[in-house]
XYZ file of C-alpha atoms in Angstrom:
696
model
C 81.414 81.401 74.130
C 85.448 82.038 74.965
C 86.029 84.017 78.401
C 82.142 84.017 79.730
C 79.301 81.552 80.364
C 76.179 81.805 79.595
C 72.681 79.916 80.420
C 69.545 81.017 80.397
C 67.739 80.061 83.668
C 63.540 80.959 84.233
C 63.255 83.569 81.796
C 66.797 85.561 82.758
C 69.803 84.911 80.314
C 73.045 85.042 82.890
C 76.064 86.587 81.576
C 79.338 85.489 83.798
C 82.711 86.740 82.685
C 85.839 84.587 83.290
C 88.417 86.373 82.239
C 90.339 86.201 85.418
C 91.846 87.685 87.620
C 89.739 90.881 87.312
C 87.553 90.494 84.002
C 89.734 92.402 82.006
C 88.038 93.889 79.161
C 89.846 93.027 76.914
C 89.176 91.923 72.468
C 88.227 88.275 73.699
C 85.841 89.298 76.561
C 84.213 91.521 74.204
C 83.510 90.235 71.110
C 81.877 87.412 73.690
C 79.351 89.762 75.801
C 77.973 90.851 72.410
C 77.533 87.831 70.458
C 75.678 86.608 73.491
C 73.380 89.873 74.308
C 73.049 88.515 70.194
C 72.076 85.465 71.253
C 69.475 86.248 74.682
C 67.781 89.396 72.392
C 67.242 87.093 69.679
C 65.423 83.759 72.427
C 61.870 84.619 73.243
C 62.236 82.918 76.672
C 64.636 85.273 77.714
C 62.814 88.242 79.052
C 66.210 89.560 81.415
C 69.711 89.866 81.100
C 72.232 89.904 84.694
C 75.516 90.951 83.616
C 77.741 89.731 86.506
C 81.982 88.125 87.376
C 82.999 87.079 90.284
C 82.971 87.932 93.779
C 86.468 88.556 93.483
C 85.675 91.550 90.466
C 82.691 92.095 88.607
C 85.236 94.088 86.001
C 88.713 95.905 87.090
C 88.366 97.952 83.434
C 90.152 97.640 80.261
C 92.702 95.345 79.601
C 96.079 97.316 79.913
C 98.068 95.339 77.877
C 95.983 96.099 75.031
C 97.268 99.974 75.437
C 98.681 101.160 72.074
C 98.111 98.300 70.303
C 95.784 97.516 67.630
C 93.551 94.968 69.464
C 91.925 98.435 71.661
C 90.461 99.337 68.629
C 88.926 95.827 67.232
C 85.550 96.135 67.222
C 83.525 95.765 69.454
C 85.358 98.251 71.478
C 84.259 99.033 74.609
C 82.197 101.906 73.816
C 80.624 100.107 70.657
C 79.618 97.184 73.285
C 78.207 99.847 75.685
C 75.700 101.235 72.861
C 74.773 97.755 71.943
C 73.840 97.601 75.827
C 71.756 100.910 75.856
C 70.331 99.959 73.008
C 69.019 96.403 74.295
C 65.090 96.027 73.983
C 65.351 93.840 77.368
C 66.218 95.301 80.285
C 69.797 94.468 81.254
C 71.355 94.103 84.763
C 74.755 94.854 85.775
C 75.185 92.473 89.355
C 78.170 93.771 91.156
C 80.392 92.401 93.165
C 84.146 92.667 94.408
C 85.491 95.640 92.367
C 84.188 97.763 89.337
C 86.643 99.806 88.299
C 87.670 101.977 84.751
C 86.019 100.166 81.994
C 84.376 98.251 84.142
C 82.134 101.052 85.966
C 81.899 102.363 82.468
C 80.511 99.043 81.021
C 77.943 98.856 84.343
C 76.557 102.544 83.887
C 75.410 101.456 80.254
C 73.690 98.755 81.910
C 69.725 99.882 82.218
C 69.902 99.037 86.138
C 72.741 97.945 89.065
C 72.135 95.578 91.545
C 75.560 95.702 93.890
C 76.873 93.733 96.761
C 77.728 96.422 100.303
C 81.228 95.210 99.875
C 81.733 96.224 96.396
C 84.394 99.046 95.203
C 83.277 101.093 92.743
C 85.991 104.118 90.974
C 87.102 105.194 87.861
C 90.985 105.132 88.667
C 92.088 105.852 84.979
C 93.025 109.338 86.508
C 96.338 107.363 88.365
C 96.985 105.685 84.370
C 97.791 109.824 83.619
C 94.463 108.827 81.516
C 91.043 109.917 81.997
C 87.885 107.742 81.323
C 87.684 106.724 77.964
C 84.070 104.813 77.513
C 81.594 107.244 78.669
C 82.440 107.724 82.180
C 82.809 111.375 82.002
C 79.429 112.096 80.371
C 77.723 109.137 82.413
C 78.600 109.532 86.172
C 78.186 112.803 87.126
C 74.822 112.343 85.753
C 73.961 109.575 88.142
C 76.299 110.624 91.691
C 75.893 114.327 91.011
C 78.454 116.621 89.900
C 80.744 117.628 93.043
C 80.913 113.611 93.640
C 81.172 112.595 89.905
C 83.860 115.383 89.163
C 85.930 113.847 92.539
C 85.317 110.445 91.708
C 87.246 111.172 88.567
C 90.094 113.398 89.191
C 91.649 111.383 92.293
C 90.651 107.459 90.388
C 89.088 107.457 94.394
C 87.552 104.326 95.305
C 84.033 103.840 96.837
C 82.258 101.392 98.650
C 78.660 100.707 97.079
C 77.196 101.532 100.906
C 78.800 105.136 100.171
C 76.937 105.593 96.732
C 73.753 103.532 97.555
C 72.351 107.291 97.967
C 72.907 107.678 94.209
C 70.663 107.062 91.464
C 73.767 104.306 90.843
C 72.909 102.230 92.201
C 69.194 100.915 92.245
C 69.915 97.855 95.115
C 72.204 97.283 97.090
C 72.560 94.275 99.087
C 74.149 92.102 101.568
C 72.907 88.829 99.927
C 74.537 86.847 97.104
C 74.532 89.648 94.381
C 73.399 88.075 91.511
C 69.971 86.046 93.236
C 69.238 89.836 93.990
C 69.674 90.806 90.697
C 67.648 88.079 89.056
C 64.989 88.702 91.590
C 65.128 92.683 90.899
C 65.185 91.868 87.623
C 61.598 89.197 87.338
C 60.393 92.569 89.217
C 60.794 95.177 86.789
C 59.957 92.507 84.141
C 56.990 91.852 85.876
C 56.059 95.626 86.641
C 56.856 96.101 82.930
C 59.062 98.749 84.026
C 60.505 101.163 81.610
C 64.476 100.575 80.019
C 66.288 103.442 81.875
C 69.727 104.917 80.014
C 71.660 106.741 81.449
C 72.410 108.918 78.927
C 69.142 110.628 78.938
C 69.686 112.220 81.897
C 69.720 115.377 82.344
C 72.015 117.271 84.437
C 70.695 119.982 86.242
C 73.077 121.587 88.417
C 73.018 125.401 90.222
C 76.065 126.990 89.353
C 77.302 124.367 87.721
C 80.028 127.051 85.575
C 80.802 128.697 88.775
C 82.004 125.330 90.500
C 83.452 123.753 87.854
C 86.037 127.366 87.757
C 86.640 126.506 91.225
C 87.974 123.441 90.386
C 90.355 124.664 87.588
C 92.231 126.594 90.263
C 92.528 124.356 92.130
C 93.595 121.534 90.000
C 96.095 124.066 88.351
C 97.519 124.289 91.607
C 97.683 120.803 92.895
C 98.225 118.964 89.534
C 101.417 121.009 88.141
C 103.408 117.660 86.543
C 100.489 115.506 85.466
C 97.498 116.938 82.567
C 95.146 114.358 83.641
C 93.231 115.541 86.193
C 92.641 118.970 84.535
C 91.735 117.193 81.323
C 89.670 115.102 83.362
C 87.586 118.528 84.396
C 87.241 119.464 80.511
C 85.761 115.954 79.834
C 83.150 116.148 82.939
C 82.562 119.863 81.995
C 81.643 119.081 78.804
C 78.680 116.727 80.313
C 77.405 120.194 81.593
C 77.877 122.147 78.449
C 77.198 120.016 75.696
C 74.793 117.561 74.507
C 75.760 114.014 75.468
C 76.940 112.773 72.310
C 78.931 115.681 71.812
C 80.159 115.608 75.205
C 81.543 111.512 74.064
C 83.257 112.952 71.150
C 85.238 115.562 73.611
C 86.100 112.835 75.649
C 87.443 110.687 73.413
C 89.373 113.578 71.836
C 91.322 114.247 75.325
C 91.621 110.814 75.786
C 93.623 110.455 73.036
C 95.422 113.438 73.660
C 96.406 112.064 76.993
C 97.217 108.095 75.451
C 99.990 109.749 73.595
C 101.777 112.086 76.712
C 104.910 111.411 78.354
C 102.753 111.194 81.743
C 100.811 108.466 81.138
C 103.786 106.547 79.541
C 105.350 107.468 82.526
C 102.226 105.946 84.864
C 101.334 102.991 82.861
C 105.553 101.982 83.357
C 105.140 102.540 86.281
C 101.865 100.330 86.683
C 103.764 97.168 84.414
C 106.740 97.587 86.906
C 105.536 97.159 90.354
C 103.222 94.012 89.039
C 106.625 92.905 87.124
C 108.908 93.600 90.537
C 107.418 90.836 92.198
C 107.582 87.956 89.562
C 111.356 86.283 90.582
C 113.212 83.359 88.887
C 113.047 81.158 91.443
C 110.084 81.409 93.299
C 106.486 80.313 91.776
C 103.235 79.633 93.534
C 104.363 76.424 94.306
C 107.441 77.604 96.629
C 106.863 77.380 100.161
C 106.050 79.744 102.542
C 106.825 80.789 106.600
C 103.890 81.412 108.380
C 105.088 85.052 110.346
C 102.604 85.224 113.354
C 105.451 87.081 115.736
C 108.041 89.508 114.487
C 111.030 90.843 116.975
C 112.548 93.566 116.267
C 116.231 94.792 117.564
C 116.368 98.803 117.863
C 114.057 101.274 119.306
C 115.404 103.864 117.580
C 113.277 105.845 114.536
C 114.164 102.702 112.251
C 113.592 99.919 114.697
C 110.169 101.894 115.908
C 108.679 102.674 111.978
C 109.931 99.213 111.383
C 107.667 97.488 114.269
C 105.148 100.025 113.295
C 103.894 98.402 109.761
C 103.330 94.878 111.787
C 101.231 96.585 114.843
C 99.355 98.315 111.558
C 97.873 94.584 110.438
C 97.915 92.751 113.594
C 101.433 91.312 113.702
C 102.401 90.931 117.552
C 106.513 92.546 117.629
C 108.269 92.471 120.203
C 111.252 94.856 119.914
C 114.469 94.487 121.793
C 116.671 97.976 123.380
C 119.646 97.545 124.973
C 119.154 100.456 127.491
C 115.805 101.185 129.542
C 116.023 104.336 128.747
C 116.287 103.795 124.717
C 113.274 101.296 125.020
C 111.017 103.980 126.573
C 112.582 106.631 124.425
C 111.310 103.962 121.328
C 108.186 103.387 122.638
C 106.953 106.522 123.603
C 108.127 108.019 119.919
C 105.447 104.763 118.088
C 102.458 105.971 120.369
C 103.029 109.525 119.659
C 103.303 108.703 115.946
C 100.096 106.896 116.475
C 97.943 109.227 118.119
C 99.441 112.582 115.824
C 97.656 109.991 112.898
C 94.348 109.624 115.019
C 94.602 113.438 115.789
C 93.747 113.423 111.529
C 90.869 111.374 111.759
C 92.821 107.806 110.628
C 92.846 105.767 113.474
C 90.943 105.631 116.901
C 91.869 105.944 120.403
C 91.045 102.247 120.568
C 92.367 101.431 117.424
C 96.090 103.194 118.841
C 95.322 101.365 122.016
C 94.856 97.921 120.184
C 98.321 98.520 118.029
C 100.310 99.362 121.115
C 98.802 95.970 123.509
C 100.879 94.526 120.650
C 103.962 96.317 121.058
C 106.312 94.247 123.354
C 109.420 96.001 125.048
C 112.227 93.816 125.706
C 115.662 93.857 126.870
C 116.854 90.655 126.523
C 117.161 87.956 123.292
C 115.318 85.810 124.550
C 112.615 87.191 124.176
C 113.083 87.063 120.538
C 112.876 82.982 120.733
C 109.848 82.545 119.851
C 110.138 85.061 116.930
C 109.227 83.974 113.295
C 110.991 86.755 111.810
C 113.360 89.061 113.663
C 114.393 92.213 111.753
C 118.065 93.796 113.096
C 117.889 97.656 112.646
C 121.256 98.189 114.930
C 124.130 101.287 113.776
C 125.212 100.181 110.263
C 128.821 99.167 111.923
C 130.165 95.442 110.806
C 131.127 94.953 113.844
C 127.964 95.510 116.267
C 126.259 93.150 112.683
C 128.398 90.513 114.137
C 127.670 90.489 117.394
C 123.573 90.944 116.376
C 123.836 87.822 114.731
C 125.733 85.460 116.300
C 123.984 85.930 119.116
C 119.879 85.403 117.023
C 122.345 81.894 115.736
C 121.850 80.781 118.831
C 118.386 82.033 120.405
C 116.415 82.129 117.319
C 114.515 79.153 117.272
C 115.015 76.813 113.745
C 113.176 78.128 110.684
C 112.840 81.395 111.606
C 113.757 84.123 109.357
C 116.599 86.275 110.563
C 117.180 90.129 108.656
C 118.843 92.449 108.484
C 117.634 95.956 107.846
C 121.960 97.368 106.473
C 121.736 99.962 103.559
C 125.135 98.969 102.382
C 126.821 96.438 103.959
C 127.624 92.957 102.456
C 124.619 91.149 103.304
C 126.588 87.522 102.547
C 129.084 88.474 105.169
C 126.400 89.275 107.630
C 124.361 85.781 107.067
C 128.263 84.327 107.602
C 127.628 84.933 111.501
C 125.449 82.827 111.688
C 125.170 78.687 111.193
C 121.740 79.016 109.154
C 122.736 81.609 106.127
C 119.893 80.224 104.067
C 117.481 82.417 106.716
C 119.479 85.395 106.193
C 117.896 88.210 103.712
C 118.354 91.468 103.874
C 115.113 93.820 104.888
C 115.787 97.468 104.192
C 113.789 99.790 105.339
C 113.609 103.375 104.301
C 113.154 106.376 106.868
C 110.177 106.992 107.684
C 109.784 103.128 107.646
C 106.202 103.109 108.808
C 105.293 105.953 105.268
C 107.730 104.657 102.980
C 106.374 102.263 100.685
C 109.845 101.071 99.168
C 111.125 97.972 100.740
C 114.320 96.666 98.809
C 114.471 92.826 100.116
C 118.405 91.387 99.279
C 118.629 88.158 98.647
C 122.390 86.496 99.517
C 124.037 83.609 97.992
C 122.117 81.192 100.110
C 118.898 82.506 100.640
C 116.804 79.970 100.231
C 113.962 80.587 97.682
C 111.361 80.149 100.363
C 112.884 82.843 103.034
C 112.269 84.971 99.578
C 109.121 83.480 98.652
C 108.486 84.542 102.357
C 109.597 88.087 102.292
C 108.169 89.040 99.161
C 104.198 88.290 100.046
C 105.210 89.853 103.465
C 105.777 92.717 102.072
C 102.309 92.256 100.546
C 100.906 91.945 103.777
C 102.117 95.244 105.054
C 101.681 97.440 102.049
C 105.198 97.799 101.013
C 106.665 98.173 97.349
C 109.043 95.314 97.392
C 112.014 94.962 94.595
C 114.993 91.928 95.112
C 118.430 93.142 94.642
C 121.536 91.150 94.319
C 124.253 91.608 96.699
C 126.823 94.469 96.485
C 127.537 97.723 98.101
C 124.786 99.954 98.990
C 122.177 97.392 96.746
C 120.546 98.911 94.036
C 118.899 102.123 95.871
C 122.064 103.341 97.580
C 125.030 102.391 95.181
C 122.859 104.914 92.306
C 122.324 107.777 95.623
C 126.549 107.768 95.760
C 126.842 108.342 91.189
C 123.512 110.499 92.117
C 125.088 112.237 95.061
C 128.045 112.011 93.573
C 127.313 114.009 90.476
C 125.731 116.711 92.668
C 128.995 117.151 94.413
C 131.095 117.535 91.706
C 128.518 120.316 90.108
C 128.551 121.541 94.395
C 132.763 121.829 94.059
C 132.895 123.847 90.473
C 130.759 126.302 91.674
C 126.983 125.471 91.831
C 125.269 126.326 95.491
C 123.312 123.858 97.479
C 120.616 125.514 97.146
C 120.911 126.012 93.303
C 120.915 122.492 92.814
C 118.297 121.500 95.137
C 115.834 124.275 93.026
C 116.981 122.603 89.936
C 116.085 119.190 91.023
C 113.026 120.179 92.782
C 111.676 121.680 89.338
C 112.060 118.691 87.800
C 109.970 117.145 90.287
C 111.834 115.946 92.959
C 109.935 115.720 96.537
C 113.478 117.460 97.478
C 117.216 117.843 96.084
C 119.801 115.959 97.341
C 121.201 118.525 99.933
C 117.936 118.662 102.231
C 117.205 115.371 101.766
C 120.888 114.947 103.293
C 119.481 117.101 106.399
C 116.795 115.926 106.501
C 117.947 112.036 106.832
C 121.299 113.467 109.111
C 124.324 114.092 107.162
C 126.298 111.642 110.117
C 125.008 108.854 108.549
C 126.926 109.241 104.955
C 129.925 110.128 106.963
C 130.404 107.279 108.890
C 129.726 105.579 105.661
C 132.483 107.458 104.041
C 134.428 107.522 107.059
C 134.858 103.224 106.335
C 134.822 103.519 102.345
C 138.056 105.722 103.314
C 139.200 102.918 105.851
C 138.976 101.012 103.044
C 140.691 102.964 100.606
C 144.291 104.565 102.083
C 145.222 105.373 99.151
C 141.887 107.756 97.753
C 141.134 111.196 98.584
C 137.939 110.592 99.281
C 137.602 114.109 101.255
C 134.852 115.952 100.255
C 132.702 119.206 101.545
C 130.615 116.901 103.746
C 133.418 115.721 105.875
C 134.292 119.913 106.601
C 129.812 119.740 107.164
C 130.222 117.314 110.111
C 133.412 118.345 111.176
C 131.448 121.593 112.424
C 128.810 119.409 114.592
C 125.873 120.311 111.665
C 124.296 116.955 111.109
C 121.190 118.664 109.666
C 116.886 119.510 111.652
C 118.198 117.340 113.928
C 121.454 119.635 115.234
C 119.637 122.806 113.710
C 121.752 122.857 110.764
C 123.863 120.735 108.376
C 123.926 122.523 104.504
C 120.921 125.052 105.683
C 119.932 125.997 109.067
C 117.106 125.270 110.475
C 115.113 127.640 113.199
C 113.450 125.817 115.998
C 110.093 123.897 115.530
C 110.597 125.065 112.008
C 112.246 122.600 109.355
C 112.346 125.679 106.193
C 115.344 125.280 104.888
C 117.362 128.864 105.442
C 121.105 129.483 103.007
C 124.360 130.038 105.164
C 127.104 131.977 104.418
C 128.889 129.905 106.953
C 128.157 126.957 104.393
C 129.071 128.831 101.430
C 132.746 129.720 103.395
C 133.332 126.287 104.091
C 132.830 125.290 100.343
C 134.499 128.447 99.074
C 137.578 127.107 101.247
C 137.344 123.874 99.884
C 137.302 125.132 96.278
C 140.381 126.902 97.285
C 142.446 123.993 98.280
C 141.818 121.799 95.498
C 142.601 124.440 93.372
C 139.131 124.927 91.661
C 137.955 127.809 90.217
C 133.702 127.779 90.238
C 131.852 128.586 87.274
C 127.825 129.066 86.931
C 125.630 126.355 86.232
C 122.395 126.242 83.943
C 119.851 124.193 85.491
C 119.395 121.652 82.096
C 123.172 121.211 83.203
C 122.212 120.397 86.782
C 119.417 118.094 86.439
C 120.536 115.965 83.046
C 123.913 115.637 85.547
C 122.434 113.967 88.608
C 119.743 111.908 86.202
C 122.203 110.798 83.777
C 124.216 109.741 86.694
C 121.882 108.056 88.074
C 120.433 106.511 85.055
C 124.348 105.566 83.929
C 125.057 103.812 87.458
C 121.211 101.590 86.763
C 122.788 100.419 83.921
C 125.592 98.751 85.363
C 123.931 97.612 88.341
C 121.754 95.875 85.693
C 124.314 94.324 83.384
C 126.599 92.738 86.664
C 122.876 91.467 87.708
C 122.100 93.518 91.231
C 118.569 94.014 89.533
C 116.431 92.105 87.972
C 115.173 94.192 85.337
C 115.752 97.830 84.141
C 112.209 98.544 86.035
C 112.730 97.238 89.132
C 115.442 100.010 89.751
C 112.905 102.647 88.458
C 110.440 101.569 91.417
C 113.296 101.911 94.067
C 114.230 104.990 92.987
C 110.120 105.802 92.550
C 109.178 104.393 95.854
C 112.444 105.086 98.119
C 114.157 108.416 96.972
C 111.290 110.577 95.980
C 111.917 110.896 91.813
C 109.300 112.309 89.283
C 106.333 110.027 88.777
C 105.712 111.935 85.729
C 109.181 110.919 84.861
C 108.182 107.135 85.278
C 111.476 106.538 86.801
C 115.261 106.849 86.281
C 115.851 104.260 83.436
C 112.770 105.272 81.536
C 113.309 108.968 81.955
C 116.673 107.832 80.129
C 115.172 105.780 77.227
C 112.335 108.478 76.345
C 115.782 111.343 76.064
C 117.117 109.055 73.593
C 120.134 106.675 74.672
C 121.973 108.409 72.363
C 121.675 111.793 74.216
C 122.502 110.245 77.180
C 125.562 108.117 76.176
C 126.848 111.552 74.609
C 126.288 113.785 77.404
C 128.342 111.597 79.664
C 130.849 111.467 77.153
C 131.139 115.823 77.323
C 131.432 115.603 80.951
C 133.954 112.957 80.803
C 135.873 115.345 78.273
C 135.901 118.360 81.153
C 139.026 116.911 83.614
C 141.151 113.341 84.051
C 138.986 113.406 87.573
C 135.715 113.654 85.336
C 136.761 111.482 83.146
C 137.011 109.145 85.815
C 133.572 108.953 87.117
C 131.910 110.340 83.821
C 132.272 107.092 82.448
C 128.586 104.965 79.679
C 128.264 102.035 80.975
C 128.867 99.128 78.453
C 125.457 98.156 78.495
C 123.804 102.027 78.113
C 126.605 101.956 74.978
C 125.491 98.145 73.906
C 120.963 99.443 73.689
C 122.547 102.457 71.814
C 124.077 100.433 68.987
C 121.285 97.508 68.696
C 118.271 100.447 69.332
C 116.711 97.450 71.764
C 115.525 98.604 74.691
C 116.660 99.067 78.471
C 114.879 95.704 79.380
């Protein structure tokens, strides 16, 4: 039988799923399972069935590649399989190890009994794909774990260990011994006892104040899931298990599932799910590509970025030596790292011992010689090519052979940086995003001579430190900051022609961004962008690159750290307040440029900024800086706060329609000569508009 192994031993039919990597419940496995059950039913020697997967996975759930395809509805569907299991005349015991998620858990709920390894992870994470459990999970799980816990598991998608669920009827036994052996022994016991077959559908829910609880939950979800319909419809499906007979509840679940399956939010979240997995597939890197062992890391710079980078490695038990030029800066950096850990401890996410264990892995130094044995050295120094040259020339002299030399540069040419060494094959860009210990994105910049071995090691390391990696080629700003420049240019054009910083921020935040561009600028620090603009002006002396932001910085307003930037900030309060001084600066700059301000709608603000992102993204894709359109989405979702329910700028552009994007860009280009220079549709957008093929 394909995708599973079937054998009978001592009166027990053992059905073992064999559909790696996570025993996804695609059509082939579902069909094979029903055939195996039919064989077990017809065999008089079989007294019970033990169904299991592997140590890694009982089943990770549905095969997501079948979503939206005819195969997802081919019989037997998951619901049909579960109905066959419930009606099976002999005991079926699910032996659960590894992950048991989504459709995998729903399948296990169709068994008569469940035995789980204590380490097994159990949950219904469909909400994270903008869906709800569609195989009866919303009707069965609350019957076993209670309404409150069941609803929480379904609307959050949280995983529970089997140990945490051992006090519920969900699991008949939780064991530390090999789970298949324990399940077989349990099967023999219930056969010997003549125990009745337990069907979850027959359990009656008797919850006091269930309706009051559901009403409170509705109010809470309405506030917390503003842009996402799935949590709210998950609740309505769970409510059906209280309010309706079981079969009617299943029908309601299916109706709500179908509603979500075609929603733009679910399409966006499923796109993200696939995109994150695709981003790790890089030409020239295979499983066979050698990796280097990273046992010791060096970080140059103990400021906000360097300290955050160091924490990523300390968190996973990798020792870090952190270097600064002055003792005062070193002490300040160490104090910040400790304070960050202690704040986490106050929130209950770390113990005092864990704080001390992590700090003990950190070695401060002011000598480059102490980095000589590091396997990976990451510089996080000032964004100036002269400073980078001094660092990498020194590293080339002291680092051991085979050490990976990484730059955290956000805009500079990595090939030039690699050229400061005699080992350019060992140089790579590891662009962390601030705060580096929190932000998930890691932009991995591959230089012209970066070796596949160094790239493969960096990709694996990203997974180790729980980052989402995206590989970029070399250009000014790479993927993220190059697109950010276009986004900011579109915002600044709006600002110049009449919109206020607050109007622009508010429109983009209502669209779903965590912060608008001017609030982000104040948070990150305006002096960084100022330094980059001054470099670019020096490189292009014939161009006028002046902007309002220069006036803001010239006034010493660098954002939250100085208490004033685009907005004013009270001491100890990060809430932005509009400032008439900034309004006058903007008005004066407009007057100097001879611009008469006008009003902009929120829709036009969003359209200009987001289409500018997509347009620049298409250029990046065409130049080969990004490997695929979905990589660009991952960068913007995880590094720049693009709203997940829109799926990223490239996905959003395709959902809006490339025809509409290109038409709008051409319309903006007709407004002025300066607009025409900026608003030129990327050739790749026009090409795909004409062909009708999606961006890939």
